[in-house]
mmCIF file of C-alpha atoms and ligand atoms in Angstrom:
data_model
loop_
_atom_site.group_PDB
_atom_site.id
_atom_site.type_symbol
_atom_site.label_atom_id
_atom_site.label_comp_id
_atom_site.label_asym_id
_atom_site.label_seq_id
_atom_site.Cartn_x
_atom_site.Cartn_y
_atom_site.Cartn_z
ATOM 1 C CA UNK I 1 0.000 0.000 0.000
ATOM 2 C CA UNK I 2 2.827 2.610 1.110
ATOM 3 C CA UNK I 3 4.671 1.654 -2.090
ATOM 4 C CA UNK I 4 1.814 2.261 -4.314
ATOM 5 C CA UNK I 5 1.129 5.850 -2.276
ATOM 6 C CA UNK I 6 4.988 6.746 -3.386
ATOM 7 C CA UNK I 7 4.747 5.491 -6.984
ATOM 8 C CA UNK I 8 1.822 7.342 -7.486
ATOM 9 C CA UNK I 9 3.005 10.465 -5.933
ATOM 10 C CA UNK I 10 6.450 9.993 -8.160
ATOM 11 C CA UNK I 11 4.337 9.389 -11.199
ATOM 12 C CA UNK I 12 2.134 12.756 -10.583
ATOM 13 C CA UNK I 13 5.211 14.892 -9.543
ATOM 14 C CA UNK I 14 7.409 13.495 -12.764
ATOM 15 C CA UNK I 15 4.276 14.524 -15.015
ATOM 16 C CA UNK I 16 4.209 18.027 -12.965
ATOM 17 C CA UNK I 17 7.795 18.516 -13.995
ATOM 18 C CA UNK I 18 7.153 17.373 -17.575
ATOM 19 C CA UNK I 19 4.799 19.997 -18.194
ATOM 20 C CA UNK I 20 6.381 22.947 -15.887
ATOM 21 C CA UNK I 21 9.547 21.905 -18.503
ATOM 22 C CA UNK I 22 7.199 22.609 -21.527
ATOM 23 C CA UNK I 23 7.536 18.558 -22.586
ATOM 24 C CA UNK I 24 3.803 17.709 -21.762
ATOM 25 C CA UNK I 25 2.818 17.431 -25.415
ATOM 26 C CA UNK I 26 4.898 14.477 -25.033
ATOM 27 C CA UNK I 27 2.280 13.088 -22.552
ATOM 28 C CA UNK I 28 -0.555 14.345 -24.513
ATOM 29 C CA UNK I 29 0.494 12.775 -27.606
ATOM 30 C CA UNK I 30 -2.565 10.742 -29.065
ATOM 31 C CA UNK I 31 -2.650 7.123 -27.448
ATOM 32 C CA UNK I 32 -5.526 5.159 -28.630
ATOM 33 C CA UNK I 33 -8.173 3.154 -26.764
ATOM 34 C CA UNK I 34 -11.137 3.317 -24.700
ATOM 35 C CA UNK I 35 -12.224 4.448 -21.643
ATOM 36 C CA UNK I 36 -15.744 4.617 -19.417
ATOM 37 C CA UNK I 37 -15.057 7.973 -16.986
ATOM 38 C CA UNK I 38 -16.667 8.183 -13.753
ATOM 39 C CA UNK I 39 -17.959 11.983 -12.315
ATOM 40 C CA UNK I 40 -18.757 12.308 -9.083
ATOM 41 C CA UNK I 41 -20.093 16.109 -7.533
ATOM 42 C CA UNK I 42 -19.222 18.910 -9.469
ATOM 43 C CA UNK I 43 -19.111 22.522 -7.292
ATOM 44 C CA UNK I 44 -18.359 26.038 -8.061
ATOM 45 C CA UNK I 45 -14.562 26.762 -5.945
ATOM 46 C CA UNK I 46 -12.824 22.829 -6.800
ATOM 47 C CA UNK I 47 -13.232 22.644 -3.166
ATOM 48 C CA UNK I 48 -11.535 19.231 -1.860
ATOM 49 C CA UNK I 49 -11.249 19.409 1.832
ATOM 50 C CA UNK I 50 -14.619 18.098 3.060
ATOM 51 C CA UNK I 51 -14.072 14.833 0.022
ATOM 52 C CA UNK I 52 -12.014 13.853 -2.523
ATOM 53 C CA UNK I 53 -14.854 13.416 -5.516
ATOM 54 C CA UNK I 54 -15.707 16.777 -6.390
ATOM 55 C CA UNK I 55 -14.308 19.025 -9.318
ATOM 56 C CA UNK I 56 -15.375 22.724 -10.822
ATOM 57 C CA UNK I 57 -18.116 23.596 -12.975
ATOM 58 C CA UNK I 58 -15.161 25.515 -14.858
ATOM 59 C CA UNK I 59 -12.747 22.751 -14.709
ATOM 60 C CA UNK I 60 -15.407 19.963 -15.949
ATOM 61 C CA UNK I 61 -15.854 22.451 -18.858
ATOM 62 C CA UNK I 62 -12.460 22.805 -19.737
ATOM 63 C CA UNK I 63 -12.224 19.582 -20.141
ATOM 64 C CA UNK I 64 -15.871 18.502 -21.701
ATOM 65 C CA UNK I 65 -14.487 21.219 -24.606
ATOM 66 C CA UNK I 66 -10.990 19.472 -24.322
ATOM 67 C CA UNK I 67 -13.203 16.049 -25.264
ATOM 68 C CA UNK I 68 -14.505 17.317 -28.182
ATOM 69 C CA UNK I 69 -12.132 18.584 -29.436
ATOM 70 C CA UNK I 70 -9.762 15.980 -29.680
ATOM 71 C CA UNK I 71 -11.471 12.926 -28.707
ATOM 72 C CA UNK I 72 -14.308 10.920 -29.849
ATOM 73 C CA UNK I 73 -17.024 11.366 -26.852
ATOM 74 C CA UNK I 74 -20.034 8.108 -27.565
ATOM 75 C CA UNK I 75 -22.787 7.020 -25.367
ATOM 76 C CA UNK I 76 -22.634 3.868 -22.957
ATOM 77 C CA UNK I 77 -24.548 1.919 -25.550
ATOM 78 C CA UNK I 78 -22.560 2.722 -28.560
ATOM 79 C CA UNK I 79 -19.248 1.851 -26.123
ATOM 80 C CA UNK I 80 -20.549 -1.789 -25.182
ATOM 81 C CA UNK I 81 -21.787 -2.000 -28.960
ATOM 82 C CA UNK I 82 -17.722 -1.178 -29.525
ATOM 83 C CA UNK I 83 -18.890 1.661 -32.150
ATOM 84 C CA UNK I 84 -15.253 3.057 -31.737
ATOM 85 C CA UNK I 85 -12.872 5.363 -33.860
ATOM 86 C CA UNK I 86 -9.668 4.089 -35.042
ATOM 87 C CA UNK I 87 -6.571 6.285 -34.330
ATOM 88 C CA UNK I 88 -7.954 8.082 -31.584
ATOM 89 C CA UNK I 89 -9.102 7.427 -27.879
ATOM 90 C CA UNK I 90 -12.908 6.895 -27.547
ATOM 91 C CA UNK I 91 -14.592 8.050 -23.780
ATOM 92 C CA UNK I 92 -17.982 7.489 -22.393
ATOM 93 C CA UNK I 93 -19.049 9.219 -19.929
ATOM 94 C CA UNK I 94 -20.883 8.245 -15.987
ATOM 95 C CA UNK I 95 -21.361 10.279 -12.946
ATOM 96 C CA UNK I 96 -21.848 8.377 -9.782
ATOM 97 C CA UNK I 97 -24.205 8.867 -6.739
ATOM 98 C CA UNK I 98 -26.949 11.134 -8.151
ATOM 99 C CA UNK I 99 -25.568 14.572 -6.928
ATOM 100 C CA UNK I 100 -28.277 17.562 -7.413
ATOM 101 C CA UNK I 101 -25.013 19.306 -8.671
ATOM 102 C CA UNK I 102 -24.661 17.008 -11.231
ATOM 103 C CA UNK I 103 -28.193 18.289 -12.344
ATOM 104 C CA UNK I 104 -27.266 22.174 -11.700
ATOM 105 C CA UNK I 105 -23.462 22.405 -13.208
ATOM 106 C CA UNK I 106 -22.683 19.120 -15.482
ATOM 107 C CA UNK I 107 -25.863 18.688 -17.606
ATOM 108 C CA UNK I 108 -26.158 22.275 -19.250
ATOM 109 C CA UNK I 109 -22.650 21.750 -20.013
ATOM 110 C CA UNK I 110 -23.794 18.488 -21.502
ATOM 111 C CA UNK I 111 -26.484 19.902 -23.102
ATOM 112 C CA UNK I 112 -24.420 22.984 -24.662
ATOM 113 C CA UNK I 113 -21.497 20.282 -25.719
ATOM 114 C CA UNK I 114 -24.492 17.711 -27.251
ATOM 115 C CA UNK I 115 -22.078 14.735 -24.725
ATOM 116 C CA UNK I 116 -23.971 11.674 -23.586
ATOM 117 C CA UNK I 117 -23.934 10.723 -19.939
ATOM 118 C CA UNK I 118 -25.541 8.025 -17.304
ATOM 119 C CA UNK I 119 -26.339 9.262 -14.354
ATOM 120 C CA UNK I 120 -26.238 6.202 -11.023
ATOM 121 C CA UNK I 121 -28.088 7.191 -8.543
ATOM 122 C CA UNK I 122 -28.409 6.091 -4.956
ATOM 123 C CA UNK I 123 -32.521 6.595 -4.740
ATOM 124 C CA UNK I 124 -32.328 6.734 -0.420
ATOM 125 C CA UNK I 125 -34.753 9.591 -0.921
ATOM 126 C CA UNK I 126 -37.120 7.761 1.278
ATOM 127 C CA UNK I 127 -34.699 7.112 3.927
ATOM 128 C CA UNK I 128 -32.847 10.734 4.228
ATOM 129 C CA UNK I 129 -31.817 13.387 2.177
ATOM 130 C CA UNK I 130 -27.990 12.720 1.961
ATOM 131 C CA UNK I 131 -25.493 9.555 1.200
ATOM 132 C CA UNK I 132 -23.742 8.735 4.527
ATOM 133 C CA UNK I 133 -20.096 9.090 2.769
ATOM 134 C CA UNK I 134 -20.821 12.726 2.224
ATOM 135 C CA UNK I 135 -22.431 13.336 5.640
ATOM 136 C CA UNK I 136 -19.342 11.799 7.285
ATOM 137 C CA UNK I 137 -17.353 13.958 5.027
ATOM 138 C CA UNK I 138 -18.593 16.948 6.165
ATOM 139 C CA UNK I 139 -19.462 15.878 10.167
ATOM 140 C CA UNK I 140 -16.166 15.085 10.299
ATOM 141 C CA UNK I 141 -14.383 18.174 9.030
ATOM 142 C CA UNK I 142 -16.864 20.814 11.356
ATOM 143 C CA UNK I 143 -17.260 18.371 14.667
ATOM 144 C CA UNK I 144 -15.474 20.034 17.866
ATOM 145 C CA UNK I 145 -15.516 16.000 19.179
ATOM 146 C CA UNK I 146 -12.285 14.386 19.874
ATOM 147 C CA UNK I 147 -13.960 10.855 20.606
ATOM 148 C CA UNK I 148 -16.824 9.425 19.667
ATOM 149 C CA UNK I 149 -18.484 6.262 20.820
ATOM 150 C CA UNK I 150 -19.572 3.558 17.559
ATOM 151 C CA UNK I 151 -20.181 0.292 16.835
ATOM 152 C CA UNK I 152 -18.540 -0.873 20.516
ATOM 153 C CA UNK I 153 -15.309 1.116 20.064
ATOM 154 C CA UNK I 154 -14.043 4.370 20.339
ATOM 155 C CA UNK I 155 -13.004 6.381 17.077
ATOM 156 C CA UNK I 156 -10.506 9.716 17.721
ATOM 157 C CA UNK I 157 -9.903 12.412 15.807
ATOM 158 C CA UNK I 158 -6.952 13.180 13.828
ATOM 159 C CA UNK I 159 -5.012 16.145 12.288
ATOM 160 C CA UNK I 160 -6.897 14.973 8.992
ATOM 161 C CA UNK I 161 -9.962 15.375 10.122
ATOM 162 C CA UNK I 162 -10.917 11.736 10.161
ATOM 163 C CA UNK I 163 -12.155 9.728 13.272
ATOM 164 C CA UNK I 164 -10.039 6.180 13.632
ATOM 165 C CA UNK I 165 -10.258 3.205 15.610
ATOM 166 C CA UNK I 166 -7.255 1.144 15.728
ATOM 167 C CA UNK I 167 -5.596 2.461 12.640
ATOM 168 C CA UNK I 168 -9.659 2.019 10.679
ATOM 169 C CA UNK I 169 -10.710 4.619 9.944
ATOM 170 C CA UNK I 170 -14.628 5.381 10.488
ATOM 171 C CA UNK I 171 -15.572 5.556 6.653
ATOM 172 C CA UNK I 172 -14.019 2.244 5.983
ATOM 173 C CA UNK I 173 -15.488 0.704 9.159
ATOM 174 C CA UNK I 174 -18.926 1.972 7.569
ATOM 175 C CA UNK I 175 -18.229 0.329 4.556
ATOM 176 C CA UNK I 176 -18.402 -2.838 6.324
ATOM 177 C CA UNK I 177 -21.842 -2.042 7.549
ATOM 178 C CA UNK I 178 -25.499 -2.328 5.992
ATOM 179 C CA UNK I 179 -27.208 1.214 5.997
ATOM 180 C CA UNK I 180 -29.200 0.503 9.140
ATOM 181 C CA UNK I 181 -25.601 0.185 11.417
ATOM 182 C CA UNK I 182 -24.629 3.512 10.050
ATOM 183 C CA UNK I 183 -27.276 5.720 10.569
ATOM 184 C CA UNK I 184 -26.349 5.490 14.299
ATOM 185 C CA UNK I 185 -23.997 8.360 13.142
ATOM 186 C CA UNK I 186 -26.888 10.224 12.458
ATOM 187 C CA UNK I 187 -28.106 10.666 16.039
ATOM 188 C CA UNK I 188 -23.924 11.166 17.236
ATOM 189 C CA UNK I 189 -23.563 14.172 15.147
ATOM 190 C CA UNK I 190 -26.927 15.382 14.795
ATOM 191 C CA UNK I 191 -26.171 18.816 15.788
ATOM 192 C CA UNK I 192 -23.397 19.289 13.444
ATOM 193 C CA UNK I 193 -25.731 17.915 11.185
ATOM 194 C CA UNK I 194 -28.171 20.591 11.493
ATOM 195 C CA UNK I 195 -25.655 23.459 11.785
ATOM 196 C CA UNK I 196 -23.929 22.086 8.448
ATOM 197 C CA UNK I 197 -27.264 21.899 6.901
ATOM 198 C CA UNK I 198 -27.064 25.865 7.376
ATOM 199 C CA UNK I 199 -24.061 26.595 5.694
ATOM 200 C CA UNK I 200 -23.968 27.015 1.967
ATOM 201 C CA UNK I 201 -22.571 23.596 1.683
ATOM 202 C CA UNK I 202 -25.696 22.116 -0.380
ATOM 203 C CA UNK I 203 -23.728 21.190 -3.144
ATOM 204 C CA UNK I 204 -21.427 19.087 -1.582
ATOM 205 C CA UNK I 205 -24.868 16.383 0.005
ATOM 206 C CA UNK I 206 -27.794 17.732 -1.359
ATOM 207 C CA UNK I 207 -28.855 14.951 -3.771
ATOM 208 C CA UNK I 208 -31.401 15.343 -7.163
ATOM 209 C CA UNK I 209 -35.398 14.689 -6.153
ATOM 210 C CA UNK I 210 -37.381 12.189 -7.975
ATOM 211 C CA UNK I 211 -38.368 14.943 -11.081
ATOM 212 C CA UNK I 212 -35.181 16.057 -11.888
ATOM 213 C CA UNK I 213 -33.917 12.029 -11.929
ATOM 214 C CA UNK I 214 -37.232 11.011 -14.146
ATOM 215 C CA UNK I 215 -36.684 14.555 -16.677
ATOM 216 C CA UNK I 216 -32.677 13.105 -17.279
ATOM 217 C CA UNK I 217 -34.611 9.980 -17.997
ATOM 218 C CA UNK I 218 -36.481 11.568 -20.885
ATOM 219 C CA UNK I 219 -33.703 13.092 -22.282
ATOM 220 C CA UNK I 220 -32.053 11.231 -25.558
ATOM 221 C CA UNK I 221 -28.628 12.355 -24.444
ATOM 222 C CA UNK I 222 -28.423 10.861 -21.263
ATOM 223 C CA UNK I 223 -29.846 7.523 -19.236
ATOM 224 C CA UNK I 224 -29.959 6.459 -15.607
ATOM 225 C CA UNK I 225 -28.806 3.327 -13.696
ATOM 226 C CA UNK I 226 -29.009 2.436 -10.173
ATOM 227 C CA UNK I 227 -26.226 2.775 -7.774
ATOM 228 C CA UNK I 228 -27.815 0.864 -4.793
ATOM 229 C CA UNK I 229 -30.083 1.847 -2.947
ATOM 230 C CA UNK I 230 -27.915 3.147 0.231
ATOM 231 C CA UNK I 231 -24.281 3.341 -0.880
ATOM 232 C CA UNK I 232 -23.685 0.500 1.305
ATOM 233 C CA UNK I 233 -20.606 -1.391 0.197
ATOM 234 C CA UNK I 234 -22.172 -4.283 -1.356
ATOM 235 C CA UNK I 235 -19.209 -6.570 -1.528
ATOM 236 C CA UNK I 236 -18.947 -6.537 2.149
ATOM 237 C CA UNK I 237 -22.208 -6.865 3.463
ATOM 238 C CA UNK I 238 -24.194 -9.387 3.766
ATOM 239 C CA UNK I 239 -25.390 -11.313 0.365
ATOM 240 C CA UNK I 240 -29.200 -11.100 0.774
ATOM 241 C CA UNK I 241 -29.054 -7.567 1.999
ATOM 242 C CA UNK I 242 -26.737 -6.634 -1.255
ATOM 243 C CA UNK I 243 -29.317 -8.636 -3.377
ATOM 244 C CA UNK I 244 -32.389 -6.717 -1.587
ATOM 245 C CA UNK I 245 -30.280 -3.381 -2.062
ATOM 246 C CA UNK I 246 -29.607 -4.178 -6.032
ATOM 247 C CA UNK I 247 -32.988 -5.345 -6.703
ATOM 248 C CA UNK I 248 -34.930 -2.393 -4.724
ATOM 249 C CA UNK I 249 -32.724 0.131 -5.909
ATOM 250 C CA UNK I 250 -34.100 -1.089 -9.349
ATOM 251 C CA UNK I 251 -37.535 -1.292 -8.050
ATOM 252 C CA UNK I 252 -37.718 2.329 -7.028
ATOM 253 C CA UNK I 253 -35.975 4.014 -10.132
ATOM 254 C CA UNK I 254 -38.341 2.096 -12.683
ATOM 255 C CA UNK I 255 -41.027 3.789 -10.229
ATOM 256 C CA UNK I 256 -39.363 7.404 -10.316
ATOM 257 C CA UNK I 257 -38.645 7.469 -14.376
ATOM 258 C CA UNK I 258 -41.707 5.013 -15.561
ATOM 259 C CA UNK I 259 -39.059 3.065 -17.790
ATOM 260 C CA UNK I 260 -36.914 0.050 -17.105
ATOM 261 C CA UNK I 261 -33.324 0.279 -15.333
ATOM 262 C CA UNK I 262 -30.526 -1.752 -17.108
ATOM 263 C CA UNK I 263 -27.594 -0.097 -15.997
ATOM 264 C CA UNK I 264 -26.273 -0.638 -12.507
ATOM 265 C CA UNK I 265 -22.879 0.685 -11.071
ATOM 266 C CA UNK I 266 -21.707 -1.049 -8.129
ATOM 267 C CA UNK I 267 -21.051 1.910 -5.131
ATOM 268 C CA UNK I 268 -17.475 1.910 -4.162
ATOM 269 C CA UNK I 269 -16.592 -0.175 -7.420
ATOM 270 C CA UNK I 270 -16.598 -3.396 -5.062
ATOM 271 C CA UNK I 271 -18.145 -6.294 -6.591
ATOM 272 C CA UNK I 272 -18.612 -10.257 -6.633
ATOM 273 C CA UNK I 273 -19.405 -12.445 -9.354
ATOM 274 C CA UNK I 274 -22.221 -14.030 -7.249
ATOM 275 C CA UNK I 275 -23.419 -9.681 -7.134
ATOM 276 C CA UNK I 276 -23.050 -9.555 -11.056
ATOM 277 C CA UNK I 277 -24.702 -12.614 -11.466
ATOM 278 C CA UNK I 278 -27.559 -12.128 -9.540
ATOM 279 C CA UNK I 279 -27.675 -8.085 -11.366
ATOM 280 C CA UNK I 280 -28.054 -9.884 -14.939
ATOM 281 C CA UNK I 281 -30.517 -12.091 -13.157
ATOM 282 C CA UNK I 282 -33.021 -9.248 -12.233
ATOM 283 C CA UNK I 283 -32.960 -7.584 -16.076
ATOM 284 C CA UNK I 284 -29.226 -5.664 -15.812
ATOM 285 C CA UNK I 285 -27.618 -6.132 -18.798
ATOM 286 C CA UNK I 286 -24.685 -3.086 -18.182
ATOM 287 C CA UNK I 287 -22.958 -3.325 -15.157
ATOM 288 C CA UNK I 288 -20.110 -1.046 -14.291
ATOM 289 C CA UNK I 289 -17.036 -1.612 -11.828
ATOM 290 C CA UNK I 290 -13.889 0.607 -11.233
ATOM 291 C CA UNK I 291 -11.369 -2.607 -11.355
ATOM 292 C CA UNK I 292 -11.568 -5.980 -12.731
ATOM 293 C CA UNK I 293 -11.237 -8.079 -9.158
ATOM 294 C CA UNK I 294 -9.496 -10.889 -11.891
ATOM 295 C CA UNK I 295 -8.610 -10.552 -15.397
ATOM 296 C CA UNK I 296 -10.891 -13.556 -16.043
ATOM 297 C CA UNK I 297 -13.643 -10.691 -15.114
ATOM 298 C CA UNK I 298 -12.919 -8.946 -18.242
ATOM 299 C CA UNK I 299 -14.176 -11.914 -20.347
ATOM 300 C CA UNK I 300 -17.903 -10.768 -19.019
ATOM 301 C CA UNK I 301 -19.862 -9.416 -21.804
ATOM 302 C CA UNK I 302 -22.563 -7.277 -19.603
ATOM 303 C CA UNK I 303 -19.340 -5.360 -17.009
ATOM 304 C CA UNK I 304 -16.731 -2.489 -18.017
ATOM 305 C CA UNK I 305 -14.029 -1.226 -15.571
ATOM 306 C CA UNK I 306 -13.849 2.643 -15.351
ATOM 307 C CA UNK I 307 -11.412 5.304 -14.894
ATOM 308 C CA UNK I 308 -12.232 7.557 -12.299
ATOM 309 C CA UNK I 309 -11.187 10.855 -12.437
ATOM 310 C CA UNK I 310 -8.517 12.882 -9.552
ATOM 311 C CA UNK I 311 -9.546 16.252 -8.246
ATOM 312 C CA UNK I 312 -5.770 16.277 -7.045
ATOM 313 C CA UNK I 313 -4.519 17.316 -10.531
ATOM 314 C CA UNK I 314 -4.348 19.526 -13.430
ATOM 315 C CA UNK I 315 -6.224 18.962 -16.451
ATOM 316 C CA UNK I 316 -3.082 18.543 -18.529
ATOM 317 C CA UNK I 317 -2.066 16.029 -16.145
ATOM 318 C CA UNK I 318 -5.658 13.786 -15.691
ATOM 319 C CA UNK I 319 -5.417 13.739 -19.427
ATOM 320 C CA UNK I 320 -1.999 12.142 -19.265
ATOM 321 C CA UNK I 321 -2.829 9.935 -17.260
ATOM 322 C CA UNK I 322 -6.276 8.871 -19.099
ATOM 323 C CA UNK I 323 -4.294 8.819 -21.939
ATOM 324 C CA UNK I 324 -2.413 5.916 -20.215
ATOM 325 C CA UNK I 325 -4.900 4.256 -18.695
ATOM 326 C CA UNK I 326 -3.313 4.264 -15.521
ATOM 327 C CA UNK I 327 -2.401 7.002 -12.644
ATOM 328 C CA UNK I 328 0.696 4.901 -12.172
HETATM 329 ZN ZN1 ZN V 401 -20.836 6.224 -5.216
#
């Protein structure tokens, strides 16, 4: 793990250098392939110190005009139908967890750019108004607690604003938990909760309501798929509550847009072939990872591995990388 942490920070510094040194055409030299993006929140000030999985409205511009400009941009069903360009590196694009900013900054841009997109969303809109990852994000940056009490063990704060137990950190031991053990947290920070709620912080929780999901629906240029219905780490849970998850998740969206859900992006990226298989099972015929667990994976017709894009870098330098395939 440590080793990977330094190559990667080598790799990103030697790229820095590259381009500082007026060589990063080198890197942005046309390498051909395909790739299957993933977006997650898109704010106004590329703010990254309440999450890691947010970029600007500007930056995500610069580089949606970038895109068409030089690359050839196709929808998720022309990708899986392999309606590629020779000679030239073909994207689709997919924005995770069903962000209202995704409604309010990415899709004009879309729009204005004519660039497919699926949306995944998490449809908890019954349950609460936010995805736990992002309320833990932001509890955890504003609470004045040193200690909480969770789960039967005590969880400290550090200079990064994250509460560990033993070296785990809270957000990890949450994504070894079904919703219903997490929302514990709700009560333990519930006035930070409420104080946060007053802040103008909306775009970093606040998630799209059922209209806005079901008018994307109806819109040629883009489609929805489910992302769970919690953002509960599927692989880790247990198997019938990751089935009930997938198949209400599916249940509720075909409600919300009044047309079937095929695609379905597992939250986190974790997945097992007994999850995949029992997705296909219930009418999901695209199902999107981050990484193959096995290379044998790669053999399965209905999944695609996804590149997921780094608020930590320029645009010069996520294209580089993209470009690669690889942040290493
Ligand atoms: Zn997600």
């Amino acid at each position: 793990m440590l080793w990977i942490k330094i190559k990667y920070r080598l790799t990103i510094l030697y790229k820095a250098l590259f381009f500082k040194l007026g060589l990063g055409k080198l890197l942005l030299k046309n390498r051909y392939g395909e790739h299957i993006l993933v977006f997650h929140g898109i704010d106004q000030k590329e703010e990254t110190k309440y999450n890691s999985r947010f970029i600007s409205e500007k930056y995500f511009e610069n580089l949606i005009r970038y895109f068409t400009e030089n690359y050839n941009v196709i929808s998720l069903d022309d990708f899986y139908q392999k309606k590629f360009k020779k000679e030239t590196l073909n994207i689709a694009l997919t924005f995770d967890d069903g962000y209202l900013n995704n409604y309010k900054y990415a899709i004009p841009i879309l729009k204005k750019y004519n660039i497919p997109a699926c949306f995944y969303i998490t449809p908890i809109h019954e349950k609460s108004d936010n995805l736990w990852p992002d309320f833990l994000d932001l509890v955890s940056f504003y609470s004045q607690k040193n200690k909480i009490f969770f789960e039967g063990e005590n969880y400290m704060k550090n200079s990064r604003n994250e509460y560990t137990s033993n070296n785990v950190s809270l957000k990890n031991k949450c994504k070894t938990l079904p919703y219903d053990k997490i929302f514990p947290l709700y009560q333990i920070f519930e006035k930070e909760w409420n104080e946060i709620q007053l802040k103008p912080l909306v775009d970093y929780w606040s998630l799209m309501t059922s209209d806005q999901i079901k008018e994307i629906a109806y819109d040629p240029l883009f489609t929805i798929g489910s992302h769970g219905l919690t953002h509960s780490n599927l692989q880790q849970i247990d198997l019938n509550e990751a089935k009930l998850e997938i198949a209400k998740s599916k249940t509720v969206l075909e409600n919300v847009c009044k047309q079937s859900i095929d695609e379905f992006a597992f939250p986190f990226g974790t997945y097992t072939n007994e999850l995949v298989n029992y997705c296909k099972e219930i009418g999901f015929s695209k199902i999107l990872l981050v990484d193959y667990n096995t290379q044998d994976d790669s053999k399965d017709i209905t999944t695609r591995n996804r590149f997921v894009m780094n608020p930590y870098i320029s645009m010069k330098q996520q294209i580089s990388c993209l470009l690669k395939g690889s942040y290493f």
